[in-house]
XYZ file of C-alpha atoms in Angstrom:
444
model
C 12.498 -11.846 11.356
C 12.340 -8.972 8.850
C 10.576 -5.687 9.348
C 7.417 -6.692 7.455
C 7.143 -9.918 9.473
C 7.497 -7.995 12.738
C 4.900 -5.418 11.733
C 2.579 -8.278 10.846
C 2.604 -9.423 14.476
C 1.675 -5.912 15.608
C -1.152 -5.816 13.089
C -2.546 -9.090 14.451
C -3.076 -7.308 17.766
C -4.958 -4.548 15.950
C -7.210 -7.164 14.390
C -8.265 -8.352 17.828
C -10.126 -5.102 18.549
C -13.811 -5.135 17.574
C -14.846 -3.273 14.440
C -18.102 -1.524 13.697
C -17.879 -2.243 9.978
C -21.244 -2.134 8.204
C -22.117 -3.262 4.669
C -20.562 -1.272 1.861
C -22.606 1.644 0.637
C -23.979 1.388 -2.875
C -21.956 3.515 -5.264
C -18.627 3.306 -3.540
C -16.555 6.346 -2.831
C -18.446 8.804 -0.713
C -18.833 8.472 3.056
C -22.327 7.900 4.355
C -23.605 8.050 7.891
C -21.801 7.927 11.225
C -20.862 5.211 13.674
C -22.536 4.930 17.039
C -20.867 5.367 20.386
C -17.638 7.330 20.719
C -16.815 9.964 23.283
C -19.290 10.728 26.070
C -21.485 13.781 25.939
C -22.282 15.387 22.623
C -21.112 18.561 20.944
C -23.047 20.561 18.472
C -20.928 19.830 15.421
C -19.754 22.707 13.242
C -16.202 23.848 12.556
C -13.387 23.372 15.061
C -10.175 25.295 14.350
C -7.177 23.825 16.169
C -5.432 27.202 16.265
C -8.267 29.588 17.058
C -10.102 27.329 19.489
C -7.562 24.824 20.846
C -4.284 26.746 21.089
C -2.259 25.056 18.378
C 0.698 27.064 17.016
C 2.223 26.878 13.565
C 5.732 27.526 14.846
C 7.271 24.071 14.157
C 8.041 23.844 17.888
C 4.739 23.527 19.742
C 3.331 20.010 19.627
C 0.026 19.811 17.762
C -0.841 16.512 19.432
C -2.969 17.708 22.360
C -4.879 20.463 20.517
C -5.698 17.996 17.741
C -6.794 15.325 20.213
C -9.013 17.815 22.064
C -10.635 18.912 18.812
C -11.116 15.278 17.813
C -12.819 14.375 21.088
C -15.297 17.204 20.677
C -15.993 16.401 17.034
C -16.303 12.676 17.660
C -18.833 13.251 20.458
C -21.146 15.273 18.212
C -24.142 13.590 16.543
C -24.107 16.419 14.000
C -21.427 16.547 11.276
C -18.184 18.170 12.460
C -15.211 19.657 10.695
C -11.725 19.983 12.197
C -9.531 22.600 10.495
C -5.749 22.564 10.609
C -5.084 25.918 8.918
C -2.188 27.027 6.731
C 1.208 27.002 8.404
C 3.731 24.396 9.496
C 2.997 22.351 12.619
C 5.052 19.866 14.609
C 3.145 16.713 15.573
C 4.773 14.160 17.856
C 2.095 11.477 17.444
C -1.676 11.227 17.020
C -4.051 8.293 17.462
C -7.609 9.417 16.686
C -10.077 6.820 17.884
C -13.711 6.128 17.063
C -16.404 5.105 16.876
C -17.897 8.580 16.644
C -21.499 9.721 17.003
C -21.537 11.512 13.659
C -19.428 12.095 10.545
C -16.085 13.849 11.026
C -14.241 15.802 8.341
C -10.632 16.916 8.773
C -9.424 19.800 6.628
C -5.620 19.752 6.551
C -4.585 23.017 4.929
C -1.081 23.306 6.388
C 1.980 21.088 6.655
C 2.269 18.660 9.564
C 5.799 17.496 10.340
C 6.948 14.462 12.283
C 9.997 14.545 14.555
C 12.921 13.709 12.253
C 14.739 11.440 14.734
C 13.263 7.921 14.508
C 14.348 7.220 18.092
C 11.541 9.573 19.181
C 9.035 6.832 18.344
C 8.366 3.798 20.539
C 6.412 1.957 17.823
C 5.654 2.166 14.107
C 2.770 4.649 14.271
C 2.843 8.394 13.689
C -0.755 9.253 12.694
C -3.572 6.720 13.052
C -7.320 6.872 12.401
C -9.055 3.944 14.069
C -12.603 2.483 14.019
C -14.437 5.379 12.360
C -17.451 5.494 10.052
C -18.260 8.449 7.816
C -14.761 9.972 7.784
C -13.382 12.448 5.253
C -10.029 14.205 4.979
C -8.958 16.810 2.425
C -7.660 20.380 2.215
C -4.471 20.217 0.160
C -2.241 19.732 3.199
C 0.907 17.685 3.698
C 1.960 14.987 6.166
C 5.759 15.213 6.202
C 7.438 12.242 7.882
C 10.938 13.794 7.665
C 12.325 10.337 7.017
C 15.865 10.954 5.762
C 17.529 10.011 9.045
C 15.486 6.815 9.274
C 16.445 5.710 5.755
C 20.115 6.037 6.640
C 19.545 3.740 9.643
C 17.523 1.104 7.789
C 19.427 -2.194 7.898
C 16.514 -4.570 7.402
C 18.185 -6.099 4.356
C 20.710 -7.744 6.694
C 19.192 -7.558 10.181
C 16.026 -9.584 10.852
C 15.566 -7.733 14.160
C 15.815 -4.313 12.626
C 14.170 -1.228 14.111
C 10.555 -0.544 13.159
C 10.136 2.961 11.816
C 6.766 4.748 11.872
C 4.270 4.721 9.029
C 3.039 8.195 8.094
C -0.718 7.488 8.146
C -2.617 4.398 9.264
C -6.275 3.921 8.367
C -7.566 1.066 10.507
C -11.137 -0.286 10.400
C -12.671 2.693 8.615
C -16.050 2.371 6.901
C -17.222 4.793 4.206
C -14.144 7.022 4.138
C -13.025 9.507 1.499
C -9.494 10.944 1.467
C -8.643 13.420 -1.280
C -6.240 16.246 -2.097
C -3.772 15.215 0.592
C -0.021 14.624 0.301
C 2.166 12.285 2.296
C 5.896 12.741 1.861
C 9.218 11.463 3.150
C 7.722 8.779 5.359
C 10.177 6.868 7.492
C 8.529 3.602 6.444
C 5.264 2.981 4.544
C 3.435 6.172 3.630
C -0.086 4.798 4.047
C -1.390 1.556 5.514
C -5.009 0.474 5.017
C -6.110 -2.301 7.372
C -9.562 -3.781 7.928
C -11.331 -1.007 5.990
C -14.582 -1.202 4.059
C -15.423 1.268 1.296
C -12.501 3.700 1.434
C -11.484 5.966 -1.460
C -8.303 7.910 -2.186
C -8.561 10.542 -4.913
C -6.047 13.151 -6.067
C -3.773 11.684 -3.422
C -0.025 12.292 -3.621
C 2.869 10.248 -2.289
C 6.297 11.858 -2.550
C 9.348 9.933 -1.357
C 12.724 9.851 -3.118
C 13.804 6.741 -4.997
C 16.502 5.924 -2.435
C 14.096 5.810 0.523
C 13.878 2.239 1.813
C 10.691 0.306 2.629
C 8.453 3.276 1.835
C 5.486 1.708 0.010
C 3.045 4.356 -1.172
C -0.249 2.702 -0.182
C -0.320 -0.777 1.341
C -3.685 -2.559 1.527
C -4.520 -5.565 3.688
C -7.722 -7.306 4.788
C -9.877 -4.568 3.301
C -12.935 -4.714 1.045
C -13.842 -1.946 -1.393
C -10.707 0.189 -1.747
C -10.612 2.712 -4.600
C -7.556 4.754 -5.640
C -8.189 7.368 -8.332
C -6.181 9.983 -10.233
C -3.221 9.942 -7.881
C 0.560 10.351 -8.162
C 2.920 8.055 -6.284
C 6.691 8.495 -6.205
C 8.576 6.348 -3.730
C 11.461 4.007 -3.030
C 9.376 0.825 -2.890
C 6.019 -0.373 -4.236
C 3.705 2.408 -5.340
C 0.752 0.253 -4.271
C 1.051 -3.128 -2.552
C -1.634 -5.665 -1.687
C -1.502 -8.043 1.250
C -3.820 -10.941 1.987
C -7.537 -10.244 2.282
C -7.473 -7.426 -0.299
C -10.849 -7.601 -2.043
C -12.729 -5.511 -4.595
C -9.996 -2.965 -5.208
C -10.051 -0.503 -8.116
C -6.974 1.508 -9.100
C -7.540 3.936 -11.977
C -5.592 6.869 -13.370
C -2.409 6.394 -11.356
C 1.040 7.759 -12.103
C 3.613 5.451 -10.483
C 7.339 6.003 -10.394
C 10.021 6.006 -9.361
C 9.613 2.959 -7.174
C 9.064 -0.758 -7.550
C 5.726 -0.751 -9.357
C 2.390 -2.237 -8.297
C 2.561 -5.571 -6.451
C 0.025 -8.141 -5.299
C 1.765 -10.062 -2.532
C 3.961 -11.525 -1.513
C 1.522 -14.264 -0.488
C 1.821 -17.560 1.353
C 4.316 -16.647 4.038
C 1.868 -17.201 6.923
C -0.759 -19.743 7.807
C -4.388 -18.667 7.565
C -4.011 -15.968 4.951
C -7.282 -14.620 3.600
C -7.978 -14.832 -0.154
C -7.136 -11.987 -2.497
C -9.968 -11.428 -4.975
C -11.182 -8.732 -7.329
C -8.253 -6.413 -8.141
C -8.409 -4.136 -11.190
C -5.578 -1.796 -12.184
C -6.393 0.362 -15.228
C -5.612 3.544 -17.185
C -2.292 4.122 -15.434
C 1.329 4.958 -16.229
C 4.367 3.323 -14.638
C 7.696 5.079 -15.165
C 11.317 4.240 -14.282
C 10.421 1.456 -11.856
C 11.949 -1.918 -11.003
C 8.688 -3.709 -11.775
C 5.490 -2.841 -13.568
C 2.531 -4.995 -12.524
C 3.438 -8.002 -10.415
C 1.885 -10.944 -8.571
C 4.196 -12.819 -6.219
C 4.092 -15.675 -3.730
C 6.637 -17.561 -1.700
C 7.813 -21.080 -2.535
C 7.118 -23.725 0.112
C 4.200 -21.534 1.116
C 1.085 -22.091 3.144
C -1.982 -22.706 0.959
C -4.054 -19.805 -0.310
C -5.749 -18.267 -3.321
C -5.622 -15.098 -5.399
C -8.117 -14.633 -8.210
C -9.800 -12.105 -10.494
C -6.786 -9.842 -10.947
C -6.890 -7.648 -14.027
C -4.416 -5.144 -15.482
C -5.640 -3.045 -18.413
C -4.630 0.000 -20.430
C -1.274 0.551 -18.744
C 1.706 2.408 -20.213
C 5.197 1.292 -19.202
C 8.042 3.776 -19.549
C 11.532 2.319 -18.987
C 10.315 -0.395 -16.602
C 12.721 -3.239 -15.812
C 10.076 -5.992 -15.441
C 6.830 -4.721 -16.967
C 4.706 -7.880 -16.498
C 5.641 -10.479 -13.923
C 4.101 -13.410 -12.073
C 6.664 -14.746 -9.619
C 5.692 -17.777 -7.558
C 9.312 -18.378 -6.651
C 9.699 -15.097 -4.810
C 12.706 -15.549 -2.561
C 14.493 -12.337 -1.563
C 17.937 -12.804 -0.088
C 17.514 -16.609 -0.306
C 15.301 -16.653 2.769
C 13.154 -19.597 1.679
C 13.045 -23.174 0.389
C 13.001 -23.207 -3.403
C 12.715 -27.001 -3.555
C 8.994 -27.004 -2.719
C 6.556 -25.090 -4.926
C 4.217 -22.348 -3.826
C 0.760 -23.512 -2.702
C -0.903 -20.231 -3.624
C -3.412 -20.946 -6.388
C -3.564 -18.098 -8.925
C -6.523 -17.923 -11.303
C -8.489 -15.636 -13.610
C -5.730 -13.133 -14.414
C -5.610 -10.805 -17.397
C -3.082 -8.400 -18.874
C -4.653 -6.305 -21.631
C -3.333 -3.383 -23.658
C -0.010 -3.137 -21.853
C 2.401 -1.095 -23.954
C 5.587 0.937 -23.770
C 9.272 0.347 -23.111
C 11.116 -2.198 -21.018
C 14.445 -1.449 -19.351
C 15.326 -5.157 -19.379
C 15.213 -7.815 -22.073
C 12.740 -10.092 -20.269
C 9.671 -7.921 -20.645
C 7.167 -10.625 -19.657
C 7.844 -13.243 -16.971
C 5.155 -15.738 -15.994
C 6.669 -18.053 -13.377
C 3.771 -20.032 -11.919
C 3.864 -22.783 -9.307
C 4.819 -26.310 -10.373
C 2.433 -27.651 -7.748
C -0.457 -25.303 -8.549
C -0.099 -24.009 -12.118
C -1.819 -20.729 -12.926
C -5.272 -21.054 -14.465
C -7.257 -18.683 -16.635
C -4.383 -16.351 -17.583
C -5.059 -14.096 -20.562
C -2.768 -11.700 -22.428
C -4.156 -9.396 -25.110
C -2.534 -6.586 -27.048
C 0.881 -6.588 -25.406
C 3.440 -4.273 -27.025
C 6.628 -3.867 -25.003
C 9.823 -2.755 -26.705
C 13.390 -3.227 -25.493
C 16.151 -1.512 -27.442
C 19.180 -2.556 -25.409
C 22.314 -4.143 -26.877
C 21.018 -7.690 -26.293
C 17.498 -6.991 -27.610
C 14.815 -7.507 -28.720
C 12.484 -8.161 -25.780
C 11.565 -11.752 -24.865
C 9.138 -13.523 -22.546
C 9.623 -16.459 -20.205
C 6.943 -18.808 -18.930
C 6.613 -21.847 -16.702
C 3.588 -23.789 -15.478
C 1.111 -21.654 -17.385
C -0.738 -21.900 -20.710
C -2.133 -18.430 -21.292
C -4.877 -17.467 -23.693
C -3.427 -15.037 -26.233
C -5.116 -12.501 -28.500
C -4.218 -9.352 -30.410
C -0.641 -8.161 -30.706
C 2.002 -10.073 -28.768
C 5.308 -8.235 -28.574
C 7.353 -9.979 -27.361
C 5.960 -13.369 -28.419
C 4.380 -14.727 -25.248
C 5.570 -18.116 -23.923
C 7.470 -18.814 -27.125
C 10.192 -20.491 -25.088
C 10.275 -22.175 -21.651
C 11.676 -20.372 -18.645
C 15.419 -20.635 -18.168
C 15.854 -18.396 -15.140
C 13.772 -17.501 -12.127
C 12.879 -13.997 -11.021
C 13.041 -15.202 -7.420
C 15.687 -13.456 -5.352
C 15.907 -10.374 -7.542
C 13.946 -8.270 -5.189
C 15.644 -7.282 -1.960
C 14.807 -7.793 1.717
C 11.574 -9.329 2.864
C 9.430 -7.039 4.952
C 6.732 -7.622 7.508
C 3.426 -6.158 6.502
C 1.152 -3.833 8.431
C -1.676 -5.063 6.246
C -2.850 -7.873 8.489
C -1.741 -11.088 10.141
C -0.949 -13.021 7.018
C 0.234 -10.293 4.761
C 3.941 -10.169 4.015
C 3.113 -7.409 1.584
C 5.549 -6.406 -1.101
C 9.216 -6.027 -1.479
C 11.246 -4.464 -4.212
């Protein structure tokens, strides 16, 4: 069992806890209102400084955990809006799980740098910072969550060990409703940088992910079983997927993203587990993908459980030296861990790639490998202009089990020849996903 599969089991347990999710607010991004319940008593709101009022020290030695938890309990108990301030300086934080529901909105201003213990053996599970069951939550301030992950990357053997160690995710957002996270950086996470699970109406804006290209299994933002996720004007540099989507990802908008290095933007992989929730309503637009393994990708396992993914649209995207700019891979089989004889039972429909331009690092600039058992339906490509200038150029496309609607420029010619090779297996180790029970997430 790979790391993403193991994390999936843990996430199932999280799904068993009751949520106080309410209908999505009209208009999307901004938090509105507070959840009921929370800590007993009731503070008066206002500003809570973890240093001035709760004894935190920016000395990189004193654990921030208890001062932060004390400030959180007071803020969460207040019916009036509260603000927690982590001022400038560098703090050591062993672990923090900040639980709701709260009686009123809570805002955290992270102005300093918060560092995790560098030794992964310090952690007993895969959580460093978690926000759980909260409504009306905001976080900003220009601060940094530094996972200090270099030692963990050197110990990552998940590509060959199915019982590999689970390293902590920098920030988990679980079951948040009406949340707004902006002007925050996560860097050098030991595993995923951000995991979004069971959220409704959550926005990331001017959000930065900074991991080196060699960091393993460090997806920028992974989304699972969440409705109404918006990611705007953000920069993601990592060693894995910039953004990955697990099952149950619905009504997601990604706009103005700079992705790379990394493995691109991936929907899936899907179909690994029984009972996966549909993926529906994903739009990626006005973004740039640079020096990545993949550009925009949809992937599912062969011999999969049944499922659906629909209404997925990729528009106005610039590719700069991307190995696989456009790819549908329904034969996704990293490290030959699956049965290629039986086709995927994930039904893909209503997919568009429009105004995708730039340079490909590989000759096969467009790969549409759909399922022989459930061919893709409603696939449209318009104004594709991808150039490959390598020694075996020009760029080509490969297609199977799909008859796309074509319009505008088509460079390379789309589906001019049948597929001769499969992209399956090109990707690296499968990973368990923290995005929900049935969400293998994305690899490579």
